[in-house]
Amino acid sequence: MRATGAATPGSPLDPTASVPATVAVGGAAIPEATVARLPVYLRALTALADAGTTTCSSEELAAAAGVNSAKLRKDLSYLGSYGTRGVGYDVEYLRYQIAREIGVTQDWPVVIVGIGNLGHALANYSGFRSRGFRIVALLDAAAGRRGEEVAGLPIRSFDELESVVAEHRVAIGVVATPAAAAQEVCDRLVAAGVTSILNFAPTVLAVPEGVDVRKVDLSIELQILAFHEQRKAQAEGGAARAADAAEVIA
Amino acid sequence: MRATGAATPGSPLDPTASVPATVAVGGAAIPEATVARLPVYLRALTALADAGTTTCSSEELAAAAGVNSAKLRKDLSYLGSYGTRGVGYDVEYLRYQIAREIGVTQDWPVVIVGIGNLGHALANYSGFRSRGFRIVALLDAAAGRRGEEVAGLPIRSFDELESVVAEHRVAIGVVATPAAAAQEVCDRLVAAGVTSILNFAPTVLAVPEGVDVRKVDLSIELQILAFHEQRKAQAEGGAARAADAAEVIA
DNA sequence: ACCGGTTTGTTCTCACGTTCACAAACTCCT
DNA sequence: AGGAGTTTGTGAACGTGAGAACAAACCGGT
Ligand SMILES: NC(=O)c1ccc[n+]([C@@H]2O[C@H](COP(=O)([O-])OP(=O)(O)OC[C@H]3O[C@@H](n4cnc5c(N)ncnc54)[C@H](O)[C@@H]3O)[C@@H](O)[C@H]2O)c1
Ligand SMILES: NC(=O)c1ccc[n+]([C@@H]2O[C@H](COP(=O)([O-])OP(=O)(O)OC[C@H]3O[C@@H](n4cnc5c(N)ncnc54)[C@H](O)[C@@H]3O)[C@@H](O)[C@H]2O)c1
């Protein structure tokens, strides 16, 4: 059902969101779907640059990013005309333009709240740094964790949130607490001045206008896979792999 | 820009995917966007049930799930007519119907490959179990990790993949290895018979027809937030918080 | 200077997804 | 039994996104 290279249903355009859908303000309007793909292009371009490629066609870049080349060209056209007809795109130049458009030419300071299993993994993740983000503080409510160092940063009290946000001008917060605490933590983050939140807890967060929330939900992803898996099993006549987990209806 | 309660752009409808878009086979066709929301409804219903609620209206459930109530009703209508006009939905009954539709009335066996920072967190995550999944094996290539126990399961050699998949009839695999190894691991998983993959590595995986891939990409999520954050800063006149990370263009 | 080959930027069309609005259907009360 | 009030299920209108197709623009060679 899914084709090679263009293989994924996966992340950004959230059907759970009831929202505008294009992003206008200073520059031109950029469709939300395009915004969600820009980071993918950026990554593909970085990989090409690392491989020593200096120029690439929309076809090549599209293949590397796993999208249709027409879609890629249309996406890029929202940013401007950075290619050369008959030639293609200059990898380094385009990479910079996309990075600038996304806003990751400088680092964004980020706080992580909830340094448990997941918080530790996030704190240790080096991919942040190279992609435009800098973790400036790790906060946790549990007194037991206080003082422990993770990836060179001490775990601090959640009560230090306000001063940390003010000091580093933090705009982005990550919530990695249990679901029960997520809304409360979110409220505190917003009150402290954070206007973008990445939520790992399995809850719907309510936030005031002007605050963006994105969620990463592992169980949802797996359940979507399970749904398709079940359909595949049914398509095979029901005698398939997950027959024990799937009852045939039709 | 985003409204309370319906706050998120967040996950499932991936603009990186060039794909059909409705899911037909045994039962009726269900739009992909709807499939992506069913797990959210399921979670909201579980929360309601835990709170002792036995009946709810589409309005209430929609609020709990963070979506428009018309959208909710239309989504549910794809599954059948499980509500009662003038009354609403029976929480427990609807919960079961959705769980059955998704295919999580029984547990799906899952293997995790790459037990590093992230793999450890995933292995320790209890939310899996309660949502229809059972981790049956942890695999890692590094000999150094061999034998270590995580959450009651031993870390086994990646070479045991085929036998594990065969033994437990595993259909779903999780890739938590470095990006460089992801495609190779993915190929092995597919060859072993896995037909659904959840990928945490920042790479585009190429898979044959019939295999589903979903990706969870933290950096992409953060970059999307950064984009909007930058726009907010520009909207405020450029003198805003992240002025150092955002140049005003006009 | 011109011509063939190549690749972008864009237009046009179609499919998908969201939302409104309302008739059908149910409950409860009189 | 009937009517008022409530809530579902869905038809229709609108907006957004995807992809095919093509004209405009560029390069290199002659
Ligand atoms: N571990 C995973 O792989 C995984 C996967 C998907 C989702 N999640 C979700 O991510 C969240 C964290 O998961 P985890 O496994 O790290 O849990 P965890 O219990 O290991 O860690 C949670 C941490 O949050 C801290 N905390 C609790 N209340 C707090 C508060 N009010 N303020 C600040 N900190 C607080 C706790 O002290 C603890 O350190 C959970 O919501 C979980 O459902 C985890
Ligand atoms: N840690 C995070 O919070 C985080 C966040 C986002 C994305 N990621 C991505 O998730 C992946 C894992 O991250 P991590 O921090 O756990 O990395 P890690 O280096 O801690 O762990 C990777 C593990 O994979 C194993 N491995 C390497 N090659 C393998 C192979 N061919 N077969 C089987 N196992 C192999 C290694 O032995 C190691 O145990 C990376 O691609 C990373 O970019 C991690």
XYZ file of C-alpha atoms (C1' of nucleotides) and ligand atoms in Angstrom:
648
model
C 0.000 0.000 0.000
C 2.804 2.400 0.803
C 5.463 2.884 -1.839
C 9.203 2.776 -1.517
C 10.838 6.039 -0.655
C 7.574 7.767 -0.037
C 6.817 5.368 2.673
C 5.380 7.180 5.609
C 2.282 8.394 7.167
C 3.945 9.878 10.106
C 3.778 13.160 11.724
C 3.055 16.777 11.315
C -0.313 17.686 9.901
C -2.383 16.851 12.917
C -5.998 15.882 12.284
C -6.591 16.617 15.942
C -6.009 20.281 15.274
C -8.750 22.688 14.321
C -6.747 25.636 13.189
C -6.136 28.208 10.442
C -3.818 26.273 8.103
C -1.576 28.775 6.467
C 1.030 30.822 8.223
C 1.178 34.435 7.224
C 2.628 37.406 9.021
C 5.825 39.067 8.057
C 6.660 37.162 4.930
C 4.292 35.431 2.554
C 1.778 32.818 3.635
C 3.251 29.336 3.879
C 0.878 26.368 4.039
C 1.106 24.399 7.265
C 1.753 21.216 5.315
C 4.768 22.846 3.722
C 6.097 24.073 7.048
C 5.994 20.506 8.306
C 8.118 19.328 5.392
C 10.782 22.026 5.507
C 12.677 20.296 8.337
C 12.757 17.131 6.249
C 14.256 18.997 3.321
C 16.737 20.638 5.635
C 17.880 17.289 6.905
C 18.149 15.856 3.399
C 20.199 18.855 2.290
C 22.510 18.506 5.262
C 23.042 14.862 4.372
C 23.798 15.803 0.765
C 26.220 18.510 1.871
C 27.964 16.061 4.192
C 28.304 13.695 1.270
C 30.078 16.418 -0.670
C 27.277 17.198 -3.098
C 27.240 20.857 -4.114
C 24.251 20.867 -6.455
C 21.098 18.829 -6.730
C 17.919 18.673 -8.775
C 14.434 18.728 -7.320
C 14.189 15.099 -8.338
C 17.228 14.078 -6.290
C 16.275 16.123 -3.268
C 12.728 14.845 -3.406
C 13.980 11.275 -3.441
C 16.196 11.958 -0.442
C 13.313 13.526 1.424
C 10.833 10.858 0.408
C 8.391 13.143 -1.367
C 7.092 13.887 -4.828
C 9.336 16.243 -6.785
C 6.460 18.477 -7.886
C 5.456 18.857 -4.265
C 9.008 19.720 -3.325
C 9.262 22.402 -5.998
C 5.968 23.889 -4.992
C 7.025 23.937 -1.347
C 10.280 25.673 -2.190
C 8.487 28.182 -4.355
C 6.753 29.521 -1.250
C 10.142 30.557 0.100
C 11.330 32.209 -3.083
C 13.173 31.276 -6.269
C 16.341 29.746 -4.987
C 16.957 27.328 -7.846
C 18.324 27.719 -11.344
C 16.348 26.325 -14.239
C 18.233 23.766 -16.229
C 20.602 23.269 -13.306
C 18.970 22.676 -9.970
C 19.651 23.956 -6.476
C 22.881 24.898 -4.786
C 22.871 22.610 -1.761
C 24.564 24.928 0.687
C 22.643 28.007 -0.378
C 19.259 26.288 -0.245
C 20.125 24.718 3.072
C 20.792 28.131 4.539
C 17.622 29.621 3.101
C 15.477 26.867 4.592
C 17.262 27.092 7.931
C 16.610 30.812 7.958
C 12.983 30.334 7.044
C 12.495 27.815 9.847
C 14.431 30.013 12.198
C 17.259 27.689 13.146
C 20.218 29.730 12.022
C 20.715 30.443 15.705
C 19.982 28.190 18.649
C 16.693 28.261 20.527
C 16.942 27.770 24.275
C 14.762 24.898 25.549
C 13.742 23.660 28.984
C 12.764 20.077 29.704
C 10.333 19.376 32.530
C 10.128 15.855 33.962
C 13.463 14.079 33.975
C 12.344 10.468 34.246
C 12.937 7.698 31.738
C 12.106 9.812 28.757
C 13.522 13.069 30.086
C 16.898 11.421 30.599
C 16.919 10.161 27.022
C 15.994 13.582 25.705
C 18.627 15.304 27.818
C 21.253 12.913 26.496
C 20.214 13.362 22.894
C 22.875 15.175 20.935
C 20.728 15.671 17.848
C 19.146 18.716 19.448
C 22.240 20.766 19.428
C 23.062 20.246 15.796
C 19.545 21.119 14.692
C 19.037 24.508 16.238
C 18.245 23.880 19.897
C 20.101 24.198 23.160
C 18.859 22.652 26.372
C 19.340 25.244 29.090
C 17.694 23.531 32.047
C 16.326 20.232 33.314
C 13.506 20.567 35.835
C 11.815 17.976 37.983
C 9.437 18.099 40.926
C 10.887 15.083 42.733
C 13.316 16.150 45.439
C 15.083 12.824 45.083
C 16.394 13.722 41.636
C 17.626 17.157 42.656
C 21.276 17.771 41.936
C 21.795 14.715 39.777
C 23.672 15.601 36.611
C 22.434 14.518 33.208
C 24.526 15.260 30.149
C 26.388 17.943 32.044
C 23.316 19.743 33.336
C 22.067 19.520 36.908
C 18.445 18.597 37.567
C 16.867 21.623 39.194
C 13.686 22.235 41.110
C 10.567 22.928 39.107
C 10.219 26.091 41.167
C 13.188 27.548 39.365
C 11.170 27.534 36.158
C 10.306 31.199 36.153
C 13.835 32.404 36.756
C 15.274 30.038 34.153
C 12.764 31.134 31.536
C 13.429 34.774 32.270
C 17.183 34.434 32.366
C 17.552 32.551 29.084
C 14.530 34.037 27.346
C 13.140 30.535 26.822
C 10.271 30.280 24.366
C 10.093 26.505 23.966
C 9.340 23.970 26.685
C 9.243 20.180 26.636
C 6.795 18.322 28.879
C 7.932 14.813 29.838
C 6.029 14.362 33.072
C 3.294 11.816 33.783
C -0.042 12.662 32.151
C -1.603 13.615 35.463
C 0.846 16.470 35.948
C 1.042 17.644 32.346
C -1.720 20.253 32.333
C -0.480 21.829 35.520
C 3.086 21.931 34.251
C 1.852 23.346 30.969
C -0.014 26.129 32.768
C 3.091 27.032 34.729
C 5.179 27.081 31.557
C 2.721 29.363 29.828
C 2.488 31.646 32.850
C 6.278 31.861 32.896
C 6.286 33.048 29.309
C 6.810 29.913 27.249
C 4.791 30.080 24.034
C 5.637 26.771 22.372
C 5.261 23.391 24.017
C 6.259 19.928 22.931
C 4.178 17.450 24.884
C 5.106 13.808 25.401
C 2.428 13.062 27.972
C -0.663 11.295 26.657
C -3.077 14.138 27.348
C -4.738 16.905 25.420
C -3.293 20.157 26.715
C -5.441 23.277 26.858
C -3.525 26.454 26.189
C -4.455 30.075 25.611
C -4.466 31.703 22.212
C -1.016 32.410 20.904
C 0.568 29.332 22.427
C 1.478 26.420 20.168
C 1.386 22.844 21.335
C 2.664 19.843 19.477
C 2.400 16.344 20.814
C 4.489 13.265 20.349
C 2.480 10.225 21.214
C 4.017 6.851 20.887
C 0.909 4.849 21.682
C -1.089 6.662 19.050
C 1.537 5.916 16.435
C 1.551 2.255 17.348
C -2.221 2.093 17.317
C -2.343 3.566 13.849
C 0.090 0.891 12.750
C -2.035 -1.729 14.482
C -5.107 -0.569 12.616
C -3.420 -1.016 9.259
C -1.885 -4.256 10.362
C -5.303 -5.578 11.255
C -6.619 -4.578 7.838
C -3.741 -6.352 6.148
C -4.513 -9.472 8.138
C -8.144 -9.295 7.090
C -7.189 -8.743 3.468
C -5.200 -11.949 3.491
C -8.365 -13.815 4.306
C -8.099 -13.724 8.034
C -5.720 -16.635 8.281
C -2.845 -14.256 8.681
C -0.202 -13.449 11.240
C -2.204 -11.508 13.739
C -5.287 -13.653 13.500
C -5.227 -14.004 17.252
C -5.350 -10.268 17.653
C -7.802 -9.552 14.885
C -11.224 -10.905 14.294
C -12.499 -11.067 10.779
C -15.740 -9.250 10.234
C -16.703 -8.967 6.621
C -3.481 31.580 16.781
C -4.261 28.219 18.274
C -7.366 27.958 20.388
C -7.817 26.470 23.802
C -8.785 22.852 23.855
C -8.160 22.364 20.183
C -4.636 23.372 20.612
C -2.395 21.195 18.563
C -0.841 20.738 15.285
C 0.821 17.563 16.198
C 1.074 14.306 14.585
C -0.495 11.834 12.302
C -1.372 13.059 8.824
C 2.092 13.168 7.413
C 2.666 15.607 4.561
C 5.774 13.608 3.790
C 3.603 10.736 2.693
C 2.408 10.308 -0.864
C -0.224 7.695 -0.409
C -3.817 6.613 -1.073
C -5.677 8.263 1.805
C -8.592 6.092 2.640
C -8.376 2.655 4.101
C -10.734 0.136 2.626
C -10.641 -3.621 2.650
C -12.857 -5.787 4.719
C -15.071 -3.164 6.248
C -15.988 0.217 4.861
C -13.452 2.820 3.814
C -12.169 4.924 6.695
C -10.330 8.154 5.889
C -6.721 8.184 7.032
C -7.329 11.371 8.996
C -10.063 9.620 10.925
C -7.863 6.618 11.656
C -5.308 8.973 13.171
C -7.915 10.390 15.536
C -9.446 7.138 16.719
C -6.657 6.530 19.247
C -7.286 9.981 20.689
C -10.963 9.219 21.127
C -10.089 5.884 22.669
C -7.884 7.576 25.224
C -10.498 10.193 26.025
C -13.122 7.496 26.499
C -10.845 5.546 28.787
C -10.313 8.666 30.861
C -14.076 9.228 31.051
C -14.677 5.621 32.027
C -12.017 5.865 34.735
C -13.769 8.957 36.035
C -16.956 6.958 36.361
C -18.817 8.502 33.448
C -21.154 6.037 31.766
C -22.607 8.253 29.051
C -21.347 11.224 27.100
C -22.431 13.513 24.295
C -20.389 14.168 21.178
C -19.798 17.632 22.552
C -18.234 16.353 25.767
C -16.145 13.721 24.076
C -14.985 16.183 21.458
C -13.885 18.578 24.166
C -11.962 15.815 25.922
C -10.285 14.843 22.669
C -9.602 18.401 21.621
C -11.554 18.317 18.366
C -14.663 19.786 16.793
C -17.807 17.878 17.717
C -19.028 17.684 14.122
C -15.746 16.122 13.139
C -16.047 13.654 15.966
C -19.530 12.604 14.935
C -18.515 12.204 11.333
C -15.511 10.138 12.354
C -17.640 7.862 14.493
C -20.184 7.538 11.723
C -17.561 5.727 9.642
C -17.525 2.973 12.234
C -21.283 2.633 12.497
C -24.131 4.108 14.491
C -23.082 3.539 18.028
C -24.820 6.531 19.589
C -28.394 7.261 20.593
C -30.003 10.464 19.385
C -31.145 12.677 22.157
C -28.865 10.841 24.579
C -25.282 10.442 23.435
C -22.824 7.568 23.542
C -22.405 4.792 26.065
C -18.810 5.271 27.127
C -17.898 1.640 27.674
C -19.649 0.406 24.546
C -18.110 3.027 22.295
C -14.723 2.455 23.844
C -14.922 -1.210 22.959
C -16.091 -0.521 19.419
C -13.206 1.839 18.755
C -10.692 -0.537 20.333
C -12.019 -3.287 18.098
C -11.835 -1.082 15.024
C -8.240 -0.128 15.774
C -7.412 -3.700 16.580
C -6.278 -3.362 20.159
C -8.732 -5.660 21.888
C -5.808 -8.063 22.090
C -2.130 -7.287 22.479
C 0.214 -6.910 19.547
C 3.717 -8.294 20.046
C 6.451 -5.713 19.404
C 10.230 -5.849 19.102
C 12.496 -2.910 19.850
C 15.821 -2.647 18.043
C 18.532 -0.396 19.471
C 18.528 -0.265 23.244
C 20.414 2.960 23.855
C 19.130 6.077 25.585
C 15.815 6.027 23.833
C 15.416 2.262 23.669
C 15.794 2.047 27.448
C 13.084 4.637 27.941
C 10.770 2.826 25.567
C 11.411 -0.522 27.202
C 10.596 0.955 30.601
C 7.434 2.612 29.399
C 4.389 0.981 30.922
C 1.903 2.813 28.731
C 2.468 0.274 25.990
C 0.973 -2.573 27.829
C -2.243 -0.854 28.733
C -2.802 0.324 25.181
C -2.640 -2.896 23.246
C 1.038 -3.722 22.888
C 3.439 -6.169 24.453
C 7.185 -5.881 24.088
C 8.496 -9.353 23.410
C 12.162 -8.661 22.759
C 14.888 -6.031 23.032
C 17.608 -6.340 20.407
C 20.917 -4.544 20.095
C 24.016 -5.043 17.977
C 26.497 -4.008 20.656
C 27.981 -7.019 22.399
C 28.566 -4.872 25.458
C 24.867 -4.583 26.164
C 24.163 -8.279 25.752
C 22.490 -9.865 28.728
C 21.649 -6.647 30.531
C 18.077 -6.664 31.748
C 15.712 -3.793 31.063
C 12.243 -3.821 32.535
C 12.469 -7.557 33.027
C 13.585 -8.388 29.503
C 17.140 -9.346 28.545
C 18.876 -7.463 25.749
C 19.466 -9.993 23.010
C 21.624 -10.094 19.918
C 20.223 -8.538 16.789
C 20.913 -11.872 15.099
C 18.095 -13.406 17.082
C 15.666 -11.151 15.229
C 14.411 -13.760 12.807
C 13.730 -16.387 15.431
C 12.015 -13.886 17.731
C 9.784 -12.621 14.950
C 8.879 -16.132 13.925
C 8.283 -17.353 17.445
C 6.005 -14.535 18.558
C 4.519 -13.750 15.140
C 5.731 -10.169 15.475
C 4.245 -7.730 12.974
C 5.417 -4.454 14.487
C 8.999 -3.339 14.989
C 10.462 -0.225 16.597
C 13.721 1.214 15.288
C 15.713 3.158 17.888
C 19.198 2.814 16.457
C 21.411 5.615 15.160
C 20.353 6.974 11.772
C 23.270 5.334 10.016
C 22.045 1.852 10.947
C 18.327 2.458 10.530
C 17.885 1.464 6.892
C 19.856 -1.724 7.356
C 17.905 -2.625 10.484
C 14.698 -1.813 8.676
C 15.609 -4.130 5.804
C 16.341 -6.952 8.211
C 13.042 -6.386 9.998
C 11.125 -6.481 6.736
C 12.979 -9.571 5.570
C 12.112 -11.261 8.850
C 8.425 -10.602 8.245
C 7.723 -7.376 10.096
C 5.214 -5.280 8.150
C 4.842 -2.207 10.352
C 7.724 -0.082 11.560
C 7.899 2.801 13.976
C 11.062 4.743 13.252
C 12.754 7.062 15.729
C 15.907 7.561 13.705
C 16.112 10.779 11.721
C 16.145 9.138 8.310
C 13.699 8.435 5.552
C 13.252 4.683 5.401
C 12.623 2.967 2.099
C 10.367 -0.058 2.385
C 8.632 -2.343 -0.082
C 4.961 -2.114 -0.886
C 2.770 -3.475 1.849
C 4.989 -2.292 4.686
C 3.898 0.695 6.755
C 6.365 3.094 8.285
C 5.611 5.837 10.738
C 8.239 8.140 12.068
C 8.591 10.010 15.313
C 10.978 12.854 14.884
C 11.666 15.107 17.775
C 13.837 17.585 15.910
C 11.215 18.090 13.252
C 8.593 18.825 15.891
C 10.845 21.358 17.553
C 11.701 22.974 14.251
C 8.038 23.386 13.413
C 7.567 25.085 16.776
C 10.608 27.236 16.076
C 9.141 28.350 12.767
C 5.945 29.539 14.407
C 7.871 31.057 17.269
C 9.918 33.059 14.811
C 6.763 34.291 13.115
C 5.326 35.335 16.445
C 8.479 37.274 17.188
C 8.269 39.010 13.831
C 4.624 39.814 14.356
C 5.480 41.619 17.556
C 7.605 43.996 15.562
C 10.857 42.147 15.670
C 11.798 43.474 19.063
C 10.590 40.323 20.670
C 12.037 37.521 22.690
C 13.890 35.628 20.006
C 15.024 38.684 18.122
C 18.517 37.306 18.137
C 17.350 34.185 16.368
C 15.023 35.869 13.935
C 15.605 38.567 11.422
C 12.674 40.621 10.282
C 12.103 40.603 6.592
C 8.807 42.301 5.885
C 24.370 34.027 -31.708
C 21.644 30.195 -31.749
C 19.816 25.587 -30.664
C 18.965 21.303 -28.095
C 18.611 19.518 -23.699
C 17.465 20.134 -18.990
C 15.112 21.656 -14.875
C 12.586 25.047 -12.447
C 8.366 27.648 -11.161
C 3.509 27.669 -11.769
C -1.083 26.711 -13.393
C -4.866 23.726 -13.365
C -7.530 19.967 -11.830
C -8.976 16.647 -8.652
C -9.293 14.459 -4.176
C -9.406 14.857 0.621
C -10.670 16.979 4.986
C -13.292 20.248 7.751
C -17.270 22.574 9.146
C -22.008 24.110 9.060
C -26.568 23.189 9.373
C -30.553 20.386 9.680
C -33.724 16.437 9.443
C -34.336 12.157 11.812
C -34.692 9.922 16.034
C -34.749 9.348 20.768
C -36.129 10.546 25.917
C -38.774 12.466 29.293
C -42.520 14.854 31.085
C -47.232 15.992 31.192
C -50.427 9.605 23.750
C -48.369 13.698 22.400
C -45.211 17.455 22.436
C -40.955 19.841 23.930
C -36.271 19.401 24.186
C -32.026 17.186 23.043
C -28.469 14.993 20.311
C -27.078 12.081 16.590
C -25.936 11.109 11.745
C -25.234 13.132 7.262
C -25.745 16.162 3.041
C -23.711 20.030 1.116
C -20.395 23.903 0.839
C -15.940 25.373 1.499
C -11.002 25.331 2.013
C -6.561 22.969 1.673
C -3.260 19.779 -0.349
C -1.433 16.703 -4.096
C 0.083 15.761 -8.557
C 0.255 16.122 -13.652
C 1.626 18.913 -17.043
C 3.790 22.700 -19.315
C 5.833 27.219 -20.433
C 9.718 29.980 -19.069
C 14.484 30.128 -18.180
C 19.033 28.604 -18.068
C 23.497 26.042 -19.667
C 26.788 24.387 -22.858
C 28.387 23.484 -27.205
C 28.894 24.808 -31.933
N 9.206 6.456 28.543
C 8.722 6.412 27.311
O 9.271 5.788 26.426
C 7.484 7.139 26.985
C 6.903 6.902 25.753
C 5.760 7.596 25.406
C 5.215 8.486 26.285
N 5.781 8.699 27.475
C 5.185 9.676 28.358
O 6.183 10.592 28.747
C 5.977 10.980 30.072
C 7.186 10.662 30.884
O 7.461 9.287 30.797
P 8.591 8.638 31.680
O 8.669 7.218 31.295
O 9.817 9.445 31.582
O 7.967 8.771 33.147
P 8.747 8.823 34.540
O 7.767 8.519 35.601
O 9.971 7.995 34.433
O 9.222 10.321 34.668
C 8.366 11.358 34.993
C 9.160 12.433 35.717
O 8.358 13.582 35.883
C 8.559 14.078 37.188
N 7.367 14.837 37.600
C 6.200 14.363 38.056
N 5.337 15.364 38.323
C 5.985 16.503 38.032
C 5.643 17.864 38.115
N 4.440 18.245 38.515
N 6.560 18.781 37.750
C 7.779 18.405 37.337
N 8.158 17.123 37.220
C 7.280 16.178 37.587
C 8.796 12.877 38.039
O 9.528 13.228 39.191
C 9.602 11.991 37.095
O 10.976 12.230 37.222
C 4.753 10.236 30.545
O 3.617 11.060 30.399
C 4.664 9.083 29.611
O 3.335 8.656 29.435
C 6.910 8.039 27.850
N 17.604 9.966 22.746
C 16.628 10.738 22.295
O 15.958 11.426 23.059
C 16.301 10.792 20.868
C 15.430 11.754 20.432
C 15.084 11.817 19.075
C 15.623 10.908 18.204
N 16.478 9.999 18.641
C 17.009 9.039 17.690
O 16.788 7.738 18.168
C 17.864 6.915 17.821
C 18.436 6.321 19.080
O 18.869 7.353 19.939
P 19.661 7.040 21.255
O 19.880 8.316 21.947
O 19.009 5.935 21.981
O 21.061 6.529 20.658
P 22.105 5.560 21.380
O 23.375 5.712 20.657
O 22.064 5.794 22.834
O 21.537 4.100 21.125
C 21.605 3.457 19.905
C 21.647 1.967 20.151
O 21.526 1.279 18.898
C 22.456 0.200 18.907
N 22.774 -0.113 17.521
C 23.635 0.530 16.696
N 23.654 -0.056 15.505
C 22.811 -1.104 15.562
C 22.426 -2.098 14.639
N 22.900 -2.109 13.391
N 21.547 -3.022 15.044
C 21.052 -2.992 16.279
N 21.374 -2.085 17.197
C 22.258 -1.151 16.845
C 23.637 0.693 19.675
O 24.366 -0.394 20.209
C 22.960 1.518 20.778
O 22.688 0.731 21.891
C 18.856 7.785 17.098
O 18.646 7.632 15.703
C 18.486 9.165 17.514
O 18.781 10.096 16.504
C 16.822 9.908 19.966
